[in-house]
Amino acid sequence: MRGYSGIMSSSSSSECDIQCNGEKVDIKKQAHLWQPKETQAKEEPLWHLRISVLKDQEGRGDAPSRRFAFKSMHHLTHAANQLESAFATSFDMRKCGCEAPDAMGGRVNDGRCENITIEYDSETAKEGWTEFLGRLKTLEDEWEHEGMSHL
C-alpha cells in the first residue's frame, strides 16, 4: 500500500482521479452519465388575476370566478386598474393577494396573484345584472385580445 505522501505529491491531470484507496483511475472526458441541459432563456413567470362576483352577498354561480394569466406585472396591474376604474364607483370591491405555502409550512404572498371580489347588490345597483356582466365581459375580451390567457 502506498503512503499518503505519494498521493499528495503526485501531479494531478484532468484525465486522472484518485480513488478512495489511493489508486489512480483514468476518466475519459467524453464519458458522462448526465449532460446538463442547454441553457435557455427562462420565460418570465405568469401573473394571475382572479375575479369573483358576489350577487346579493352570495356566490351562487350567477357569475363564476374567472382566472386570467398575464405575461408581466405591468399587465396584471393594468387589468386591476381597469377593473377598479370601471366598477369601484358603483360597487364595493375587495382586493387581496393570493397566499401559497412556503417551505417552512407557513403561508406567503409572492405578489404574483391578485384576487378581486366585486359585490353586486341588486337593491342599490344603478345598472341591471345583465348590463353589469356585459361590462365585465367587455374587459375580459379586451384582455384576451391582448394575448392574456383565460384559465
PDB file of C-alpha atoms in Angstrom:
ATOM      1  CA  MET A   1       0.000   0.000   0.000  1.00  0.00           C
ATOM      2  CA  ARG A   2       1.272   3.421  -0.904  1.00  0.00           C
ATOM      3  CA  GLY A   3       1.667   6.126   1.697  1.00  0.00           C
ATOM      4  CA  TYR A   4      -0.193   9.397   1.652  1.00  0.00           C
ATOM      5  CA  SER A   5       2.912  11.325   0.726  1.00  0.00           C
ATOM      6  CA  GLY A   6       2.952   9.640  -2.655  1.00  0.00           C
ATOM      7  CA  ILE A   7      -0.679  10.514  -3.270  1.00  0.00           C
ATOM      8  CA  MET A   8      -0.334  14.109  -2.161  1.00  0.00           C
ATOM      9  CA  SER A   9       2.783  14.802  -4.153  1.00  0.00           C
ATOM     10  CA  SER A  10       1.643  13.223  -7.391  1.00  0.00           C
ATOM     11  CA  SER A  11       0.689  15.631 -10.125  1.00  0.00           C
ATOM     12  CA  SER A  12      -2.966  15.755 -10.934  1.00  0.00           C
ATOM     13  CA  SER A  13      -4.102  15.803 -14.523  1.00  0.00           C
ATOM     14  CA  SER A  14      -7.568  16.397 -15.787  1.00  0.00           C
ATOM     15  CA  GLU A  15      -7.884  12.813 -17.024  1.00  0.00           C
ATOM     16  CA  CYS A  16      -6.794  11.169 -13.761  1.00  0.00           C
ATOM     17  CA  ASP A  17      -8.628  10.989 -10.499  1.00  0.00           C
ATOM     18  CA  ILE A  18      -7.667   9.385  -7.230  1.00  0.00           C
ATOM     19  CA  GLN A  19      -9.950   6.721  -5.856  1.00  0.00           C
ATOM     20  CA  CYS A  20     -10.545   6.325  -2.105  1.00  0.00           C
ATOM     21  CA  ASN A  21      -7.862   3.657  -1.763  1.00  0.00           C
ATOM     22  CA  GLY A  22      -5.168   5.753  -3.440  1.00  0.00           C
ATOM     23  CA  GLU A  23      -5.249   4.182  -6.884  1.00  0.00           C
ATOM     24  CA  LYS A  24      -5.376   6.423  -9.918  1.00  0.00           C
ATOM     25  CA  VAL A  25      -8.331   5.943 -12.192  1.00  0.00           C
ATOM     26  CA  ASP A  26      -8.458   7.211 -15.761  1.00  0.00           C
ATOM     27  CA  ILE A  27     -11.641   9.133 -16.520  1.00  0.00           C
ATOM     28  CA  LYS A  28     -12.469   9.846 -20.109  1.00  0.00           C
ATOM     29  CA  LYS A  29     -13.701  13.356 -20.716  1.00  0.00           C
ATOM     30  CA  GLN A  30     -16.487  12.191 -23.010  1.00  0.00           C
ATOM     31  CA  ALA A  31     -17.906   9.617 -20.600  1.00  0.00           C
ATOM     32  CA  HIS A  32     -20.624  11.435 -18.658  1.00  0.00           C
ATOM     33  CA  LEU A  33     -23.643   9.925 -17.054  1.00  0.00           C
ATOM     34  CA  TRP A  34     -25.505  13.213 -17.131  1.00  0.00           C
ATOM     35  CA  GLN A  35     -25.388  16.032 -19.617  1.00  0.00           C
ATOM     36  CA  PRO A  36     -26.555  19.444 -18.436  1.00  0.00           C
ATOM     37  CA  LYS A  37     -29.407  20.900 -20.421  1.00  0.00           C
ATOM     38  CA  GLU A  38     -28.631  23.718 -22.761  1.00  0.00           C
ATOM     39  CA  THR A  39     -29.205  26.988 -21.032  1.00  0.00           C
ATOM     40  CA  GLN A  40     -32.308  28.541 -22.454  1.00  0.00           C
ATOM     41  CA  ALA A  41     -33.641  31.933 -21.655  1.00  0.00           C
ATOM     42  CA  LYS A  42     -36.160  31.409 -18.888  1.00  0.00           C
ATOM     43  CA  GLU A  43     -39.622  32.691 -19.564  1.00  0.00           C
ATOM     44  CA  GLU A  44     -40.951  35.289 -17.221  1.00  0.00           C
ATOM     45  CA  PRO A  45     -43.339  33.719 -14.708  1.00  0.00           C
ATOM     46  CA  LEU A  46     -47.039  34.243 -15.162  1.00  0.00           C
ATOM     47  CA  TRP A  47     -49.044  36.687 -13.077  1.00  0.00           C
ATOM     48  CA  HIS A  48     -52.605  35.717 -12.161  1.00  0.00           C
ATOM     49  CA  LEU A  49     -55.836  37.628 -11.647  1.00  0.00           C
ATOM     50  CA  ARG A  50     -58.932  36.023 -10.153  1.00  0.00           C
ATOM     51  CA  ILE A  51     -62.222  37.857 -10.409  1.00  0.00           C
ATOM     52  CA  SER A  52     -65.145  36.826  -8.220  1.00  0.00           C
ATOM     53  CA  VAL A  53     -68.604  38.404  -8.221  1.00  0.00           C
ATOM     54  CA  LEU A  54     -70.953  38.174  -5.268  1.00  0.00           C
ATOM     55  CA  LYS A  55     -74.550  38.883  -6.219  1.00  0.00           C
ATOM     56  CA  ASP A  56     -76.557  39.980  -3.197  1.00  0.00           C
ATOM     57  CA  GLN A  57     -73.818  38.757  -0.827  1.00  0.00           C
ATOM     58  CA  GLU A  58     -73.950  35.202  -2.197  1.00  0.00           C
ATOM     59  CA  GLY A  59     -71.689  33.322  -4.571  1.00  0.00           C
ATOM     60  CA  ARG A  60     -74.485  31.313  -6.177  1.00  0.00           C
ATOM     61  CA  GLY A  61     -72.878  30.627  -9.510  1.00  0.00           C
ATOM     62  CA  ASP A  62     -74.586  33.540 -11.247  1.00  0.00           C
ATOM     63  CA  ALA A  63     -71.117  34.691 -12.248  1.00  0.00           C
ATOM     64  CA  PRO A  64     -68.478  32.001 -11.716  1.00  0.00           C
ATOM     65  CA  SER A  65     -64.976  33.080 -10.729  1.00  0.00           C
ATOM     66  CA  ARG A  66     -62.712  33.794 -13.652  1.00  0.00           C
ATOM     67  CA  ARG A  67     -58.933  33.383 -13.718  1.00  0.00           C
ATOM     68  CA  PHE A  68     -56.571  35.124 -16.092  1.00  0.00           C
ATOM     69  CA  ALA A  69     -52.835  34.725 -16.631  1.00  0.00           C
ATOM     70  CA  PHE A  70     -50.779  37.752 -17.607  1.00  0.00           C
ATOM     71  CA  LYS A  71     -47.275  37.927 -19.026  1.00  0.00           C
ATOM     72  CA  SER A  72     -45.966  40.595 -16.687  1.00  0.00           C
ATOM     73  CA  MET A  73     -46.720  42.520 -13.541  1.00  0.00           C
ATOM     74  CA  HIS A  74     -47.421  45.572 -15.696  1.00  0.00           C
ATOM     75  CA  HIS A  75     -50.266  43.738 -17.495  1.00  0.00           C
ATOM     76  CA  LEU A  76     -51.709  42.481 -14.195  1.00  0.00           C
ATOM     77  CA  THR A  77     -51.612  45.963 -12.668  1.00  0.00           C
ATOM     78  CA  HIS A  78     -53.202  47.449 -15.772  1.00  0.00           C
ATOM     79  CA  ALA A  79     -56.060  44.914 -15.650  1.00  0.00           C
ATOM     80  CA  ALA A  80     -56.636  45.503 -11.921  1.00  0.00           C
ATOM     81  CA  ASN A  81     -56.696  49.256 -12.511  1.00  0.00           C
ATOM     82  CA  GLN A  82     -59.202  48.819 -15.358  1.00  0.00           C
ATOM     83  CA  LEU A  83     -61.493  46.804 -13.087  1.00  0.00           C
ATOM     84  CA  GLU A  84     -61.217  49.388 -10.350  1.00  0.00           C
ATOM     85  CA  SER A  85     -61.941  52.329 -12.635  1.00  0.00           C
ATOM     86  CA  ALA A  86     -64.907  50.510 -14.214  1.00  0.00           C
ATOM     87  CA  PHE A  87     -66.604  49.256 -11.062  1.00  0.00           C
ATOM     88  CA  ALA A  88     -65.240  50.929  -7.899  1.00  0.00           C
ATOM     89  CA  THR A  89     -67.589  53.913  -8.029  1.00  0.00           C
ATOM     90  CA  SER A  90     -70.735  51.785  -8.378  1.00  0.00           C
ATOM     91  CA  PHE A  91     -69.894  48.649  -6.393  1.00  0.00           C
ATOM     92  CA  ASP A  92     -67.949  47.563  -3.340  1.00  0.00           C
ATOM     93  CA  MET A  93     -64.677  45.898  -4.279  1.00  0.00           C
ATOM     94  CA  ARG A  94     -62.210  43.893  -2.222  1.00  0.00           C
ATOM     95  CA  LYS A  95     -58.664  43.263  -3.368  1.00  0.00           C
ATOM     96  CA  CYS A  96     -56.142  40.907  -1.855  1.00  0.00           C
ATOM     97  CA  GLY A  97     -53.178  38.830  -2.916  1.00  0.00           C
ATOM     98  CA  CYS A  98     -53.016  35.047  -3.061  1.00  0.00           C
ATOM     99  CA  GLU A  99     -51.140  33.138  -0.437  1.00  0.00           C
ATOM    100  CA  ALA A 100     -49.207  29.976  -1.202  1.00  0.00           C
ATOM    101  CA  PRO A 101     -47.483  27.526   1.151  1.00  0.00           C
ATOM    102  CA  ASP A 102     -43.796  28.139   1.736  1.00  0.00           C
ATOM    103  CA  ALA A 103     -41.016  25.676   2.567  1.00  0.00           C
ATOM    104  CA  MET A 104     -41.454  26.120   6.311  1.00  0.00           C
ATOM    105  CA  GLY A 105     -45.147  25.202   6.270  1.00  0.00           C
ATOM    106  CA  GLY A 106     -46.398  28.766   6.575  1.00  0.00           C
ATOM    107  CA  ARG A 107     -48.160  30.932   4.032  1.00  0.00           C
ATOM    108  CA  VAL A 108     -46.559  33.613   1.900  1.00  0.00           C
ATOM    109  CA  ASN A 109     -47.865  36.122  -0.627  1.00  0.00           C
ATOM    110  CA  ASP A 110     -45.387  36.194  -3.503  1.00  0.00           C
ATOM    111  CA  GLY A 111     -47.195  39.050  -5.252  1.00  0.00           C
ATOM    112  CA  ARG A 112     -47.860  37.090  -8.442  1.00  0.00           C
ATOM    113  CA  CYS A 113     -51.572  36.747  -7.882  1.00  0.00           C
ATOM    114  CA  GLU A 114     -54.372  39.193  -7.244  1.00  0.00           C
ATOM    115  CA  ASN A 115     -57.895  38.365  -6.047  1.00  0.00           C
ATOM    116  CA  ILE A 116     -60.610  40.912  -6.760  1.00  0.00           C
ATOM    117  CA  THR A 117     -64.141  40.439  -5.484  1.00  0.00           C
ATOM    118  CA  ILE A 118     -66.916  42.683  -6.793  1.00  0.00           C
ATOM    119  CA  GLU A 119     -70.041  42.858  -4.630  1.00  0.00           C
ATOM    120  CA  TYR A 120     -73.173  43.402  -6.720  1.00  0.00           C
ATOM    121  CA  ASP A 121     -76.218  44.403  -4.701  1.00  0.00           C
ATOM    122  CA  SER A 122     -79.494  44.265  -6.647  1.00  0.00           C
ATOM    123  CA  GLU A 123     -81.230  46.763  -4.379  1.00  0.00           C
ATOM    124  CA  THR A 124     -78.649  49.547  -4.696  1.00  0.00           C
ATOM    125  CA  ALA A 125     -77.159  48.902  -8.133  1.00  0.00           C
ATOM    126  CA  LYS A 126     -77.729  51.621 -10.729  1.00  0.00           C
ATOM    127  CA  GLU A 127     -77.482  49.131 -13.584  1.00  0.00           C
ATOM    128  CA  GLY A 128     -79.027  45.739 -14.177  1.00  0.00           C
ATOM    129  CA  TRP A 129     -77.301  42.411 -13.743  1.00  0.00           C
ATOM    130  CA  THR A 130     -77.006  41.770 -17.499  1.00  0.00           C
ATOM    131  CA  GLU A 131     -75.503  45.222 -18.120  1.00  0.00           C
ATOM    132  CA  PHE A 132     -73.003  44.616 -15.310  1.00  0.00           C
ATOM    133  CA  LEU A 133     -71.996  41.242 -16.767  1.00  0.00           C
ATOM    134  CA  GLY A 134     -71.739  42.834 -20.218  1.00  0.00           C
ATOM    135  CA  ARG A 135     -69.278  45.462 -18.962  1.00  0.00           C
ATOM    136  CA  LEU A 136     -67.248  42.792 -17.199  1.00  0.00           C
ATOM    137  CA  LYS A 137     -67.235  40.628 -20.332  1.00  0.00           C
ATOM    138  CA  THR A 138     -66.004  43.595 -22.408  1.00  0.00           C
ATOM    139  CA  LEU A 139     -62.941  43.949 -20.157  1.00  0.00           C
ATOM    140  CA  GLU A 140     -62.272  40.212 -20.236  1.00  0.00           C
ATOM    141  CA  ASP A 141     -62.490  40.162 -24.042  1.00  0.00           C
ATOM    142  CA  GLU A 142     -60.010  43.036 -24.193  1.00  0.00           C
ATOM    143  CA  TRP A 143     -57.522  41.113 -22.019  1.00  0.00           C
ATOM    144  CA  GLU A 144     -57.876  38.002 -24.158  1.00  0.00           C
ATOM    145  CA  HIS A 145     -57.390  40.093 -27.296  1.00  0.00           C
ATOM    146  CA  GLU A 146     -54.140  41.488 -25.854  1.00  0.00           C
ATOM    147  CA  GLY A 147     -52.738  37.973 -25.592  1.00  0.00           C
ATOM    148  CA  MET A 148     -53.592  37.209 -21.990  1.00  0.00           C
ATOM    149  CA  SER A 149     -54.852  33.720 -21.356  1.00  0.00           C
ATOM    150  CA  HIS A 150     -58.106  32.769 -19.690  1.00  0.00           C
ATOM    151  CA  LEU A 151     -57.590  29.881 -17.260  1.00  0.00           C
TER     152      LEU A 151
END
